[in-house]
Coordinates of C-alpha atoms in Angstrom, one line a residue:
M189 CA 13.3 -9.7 42.9
F190 CA 12.2 -10.6 39.4
G191 CA 13.7 -7.6 37.4
P192 CA 17.3 -7.1 36.6
P193 CA 19.7 -6.5 39.4
E194 CA 20.9 -2.9 40.1
P195 CA 24.1 -2.1 38.2
P196 CA 27.2 -1.1 40.0
P197 CA 27.4 2.6 40.9
G198 CA 28.5 4.8 38.0
T199 CA 27.9 2.3 35.3
G200 CA 25.3 1.9 32.5
P201 CA 22.2 -0.2 32.6
C202 CA 22.0 -4.0 33.0
L203 CA 21.7 -5.7 29.6
A204 CA 21.7 -9.4 30.6
W205 CA 21.3 -11.3 33.9
H206 CA 21.0 -14.8 35.3
R207 CA 19.7 -15.9 38.7
D208 CA 19.7 -19.4 40.2
D209 CA 16.2 -20.7 40.8
I210 CA 14.9 -23.1 43.4
T211 CA 14.3 -25.9 41.0
G212 CA 18.0 -25.8 39.8
N213 CA 19.1 -25.9 43.5
I214 CA 16.9 -28.8 44.3
R215 CA 18.1 -30.7 41.2
R216 CA 21.7 -30.1 42.3
Y217 CA 20.9 -31.5 45.8
I218 CA 19.2 -34.6 44.3
V219 CA 22.1 -35.3 42.1
A220 CA 24.5 -35.0 45.1
L221 CA 22.3 -37.4 47.0
A222 CA 22.3 -39.9 44.1
I223 CA 26.1 -39.7 43.7
L224 CA 26.7 -40.3 47.5
A225 CA 24.1 -43.1 47.6
L226 CA 25.7 -44.8 44.6
G227 CA 29.2 -44.3 46.1
S228 CA 28.2 -46.0 49.4
S229 CA 26.5 -48.8 47.4
V230 CA 29.7 -49.4 45.5
L231 CA 31.7 -49.3 48.7
S232 CA 29.4 -52.0 50.1
L233 CA 30.1 -54.2 47.1
L234 CA 33.8 -53.7 47.4
R235 CA 33.7 -54.7 51.1
G236 CA 32.0 -58.0 50.1
D237 CA 28.5 -57.1 51.1
T238 CA 25.6 -56.9 48.6
F239 CA 25.2 -53.9 46.4
G240 CA 23.5 -51.2 48.5
D241 CA 23.8 -53.0 51.8
A242 CA 25.2 -49.8 53.4
L243 CA 22.0 -47.9 52.6
T244 CA 20.1 -50.1 55.1
Y245 CA 21.8 -48.4 58.0
W246 CA 20.2 -45.1 59.1
P247 CA 23.5 -43.4 60.2
V248 CA 24.7 -43.7 56.6
W249 CA 21.7 -41.7 55.4
I250 CA 22.5 -39.0 57.9
V251 CA 26.0 -38.8 56.4
I252 CA 24.7 -38.8 52.9
V253 CA 22.1 -36.1 53.5
V254 CA 24.6 -33.8 55.3
F255 CA 27.4 -34.3 52.7
A256 CA 24.9 -33.8 49.8
Y257 CA 23.9 -30.5 51.4
L258 CA 27.6 -29.5 51.7
M259 CA 28.3 -30.5 48.1
S260 CA 25.3 -28.7 46.5
D261 CA 24.6 -25.8 48.9
P262 CA 21.0 -25.6 47.8
L263 CA 20.1 -22.6 49.9
T264 CA 22.6 -20.4 48.0
F265 CA 21.3 -18.3 45.1
K266 CA 23.8 -16.8 42.7
T267 CA 23.2 -13.9 40.5
M268 CA 25.3 -12.7 37.5
S269 CA 24.6 -9.6 35.4
A270 CA 26.3 -7.6 32.7
G271 CA 26.2 -4.3 31.1
A272 CA 28.0 -2.9 28.0
D273 CA 31.3 -2.8 29.9
W274 CA 30.9 -4.4 33.3
L275 CA 30.1 -7.8 34.9
Q276 CA 28.6 -8.1 38.4
W277 CA 28.1 -11.2 40.5
G278 CA 26.5 -11.9 43.9
T279 CA 25.8 -14.8 46.2
R280 CA 23.0 -14.8 48.8
K281 CA 21.9 -17.2 51.4
R282 CA 18.1 -17.0 51.3
W283 CA 17.0 -18.6 54.5
Y284 CA 19.1 -16.8 57.0
H285 CA 19.6 -13.6 55.0
R286 CA 23.4 -13.4 55.4
T287 CA 24.8 -10.3 53.8
P288 CA 25.3 -11.0 50.1
R289 CA 28.8 -11.3 48.7
T290 CA 29.0 -9.2 45.6
G291 CA 31.6 -7.8 43.2
H292 CA 32.1 -6.4 39.7
I293 CA 34.8 -5.9 37.1
K294 CA 35.0 -3.7 34.0
F295 CA 35.9 -6.2 31.3
Y296 CA 37.1 -3.6 28.7
D297 CA 39.7 -2.5 31.3
L298 CA 41.3 -5.9 32.1
V299 CA 45.0 -5.8 33.0
S300 CA 45.4 -9.5 33.7
I301 CA 43.8 -12.7 32.4
T302 CA 45.1 -15.9 33.9
A303 CA 43.9 -19.5 34.2
S304 CA 44.8 -22.0 36.8
G305 CA 43.8 -25.5 37.8
S306 CA 44.5 -29.1 37.0
G307 CA 42.8 -31.8 35.1
I308 CA 39.3 -30.7 34.0
T309 CA 38.9 -28.1 36.7
I310 CA 40.1 -24.7 35.3
Y311 CA 39.5 -21.3 36.9
L312 CA 39.8 -18.0 35.1
R313 CA 41.1 -15.0 37.0
L314 CA 40.2 -11.6 35.5
E315 CA 41.6 -8.4 37.1
D316 CA 40.7 -4.9 35.9
T317 CA 42.5 -1.6 36.3
E318 CA 40.8 -0.8 39.6
G319 CA 42.0 -4.0 41.2
N320 CA 38.7 -5.8 41.1
V321 CA 39.1 -9.6 40.6
L322 CA 36.8 -12.2 39.2
H323 CA 37.8 -15.9 39.9
R324 CA 35.4 -18.4 38.3
M325 CA 35.2 -21.6 36.3
P326 CA 34.5 -20.8 32.6
H327 CA 31.3 -22.9 32.5
A328 CA 29.9 -20.7 35.4
L329 CA 30.4 -17.6 33.2
Q330 CA 28.8 -19.3 30.2
Q331 CA 25.4 -20.1 31.9
N332 CA 23.8 -17.1 30.1
R333 CA 24.9 -16.7 26.5
H334 CA 24.3 -13.0 26.4
I335 CA 26.5 -12.4 29.5
W336 CA 29.2 -14.6 28.0
D337 CA 29.1 -12.7 24.7
L338 CA 29.5 -9.3 26.4
L339 CA 32.3 -10.6 28.6
Y340 CA 34.1 -12.4 25.8
N341 CA 34.1 -9.2 23.7
G342 CA 35.6 -7.3 26.6
I343 CA 38.3 -10.0 27.0
L344 CA 39.2 -9.8 23.3
H345 CA 39.4 -6.0 23.5
S346 CA 41.6 -6.1 26.6
V347 CA 43.9 -8.7 25.0
A348 CA 44.3 -6.6 21.9
N349 CA 45.1 -3.6 24.2
G350 CA 47.9 -5.4 25.9
A351 CA 46.3 -7.2 29.0
E352 CA 48.6 -9.8 30.4
I353 CA 47.4 -13.3 29.5
D354 CA 49.0 -16.7 30.1
N355 CA 49.1 -19.7 27.7
L356 CA 46.5 -21.7 29.7
A357 CA 44.0 -18.8 29.5
I358 CA 44.6 -18.5 25.8
K359 CA 43.8 -22.2 25.3
T360 CA 40.9 -22.1 27.7
L361 CA 39.3 -19.1 25.9
H362 CA 40.2 -20.4 22.5
L363 CA 42.1 -17.3 21.6
E364 CA 44.9 -18.9 19.5
E365 CA 43.5 -17.7 16.2
T366 CA 41.6 -14.6 17.2
Q367 CA 42.3 -11.3 15.6
A368 CA 42.8 -9.8 19.1
L369 CA 45.8 -12.0 19.7
Q370 CA 47.2 -11.5 16.2
L371 CA 46.9 -7.8 16.5
R372 CA 48.7 -7.9 19.8
R373 CA 51.5 -10.0 18.3
Q374 CA 51.8 -7.5 15.4
I375 CA 52.1 -4.6 17.7
S376 CA 54.8 -6.4 19.9
T377 CA 56.9 -7.3 16.8
T378 CA 56.8 -3.7 15.5
D379 CA 57.9 -2.4 18.9
D380 CA 61.0 -4.6 18.9

């Protein structure tokens, strides 16, 4: 429970890992409660009532508690670990021990790097040669600096070796001026 997660079969040792802890999950739940309570207070004000009038009704609190749980999912614990050439993730529901959802990619063997989303919500989609896919928001991948450094180096290597990458992914990952992208452009101009 407190040591590094087991690496995927046939891979090297785990070099860095991150696990959610109970205090972070409680903090997320409290923030969700505060957002919903503030939102219902503002709605009271817009309806012409006094600020926070809606919070005096107990059914409103049931809605707030339930939706705060749905927003924050405090009973889910996420794990992310990385080795020299792989990234592994898992999600586990602690209280009712549902089978954990896990997966892994080999980030030096990426064939596709794309980004999608709108506004401030951007998702990265990384696919390796074995067809394994990682679909996450960049800030979720950057929670642990060591994991992010290992992953980013693998992304740079894959880009230099010809992995497909779209313009939004280039901007999201700040690859515009990296040597990996410049090397790729040089290789593509010499091939023409």
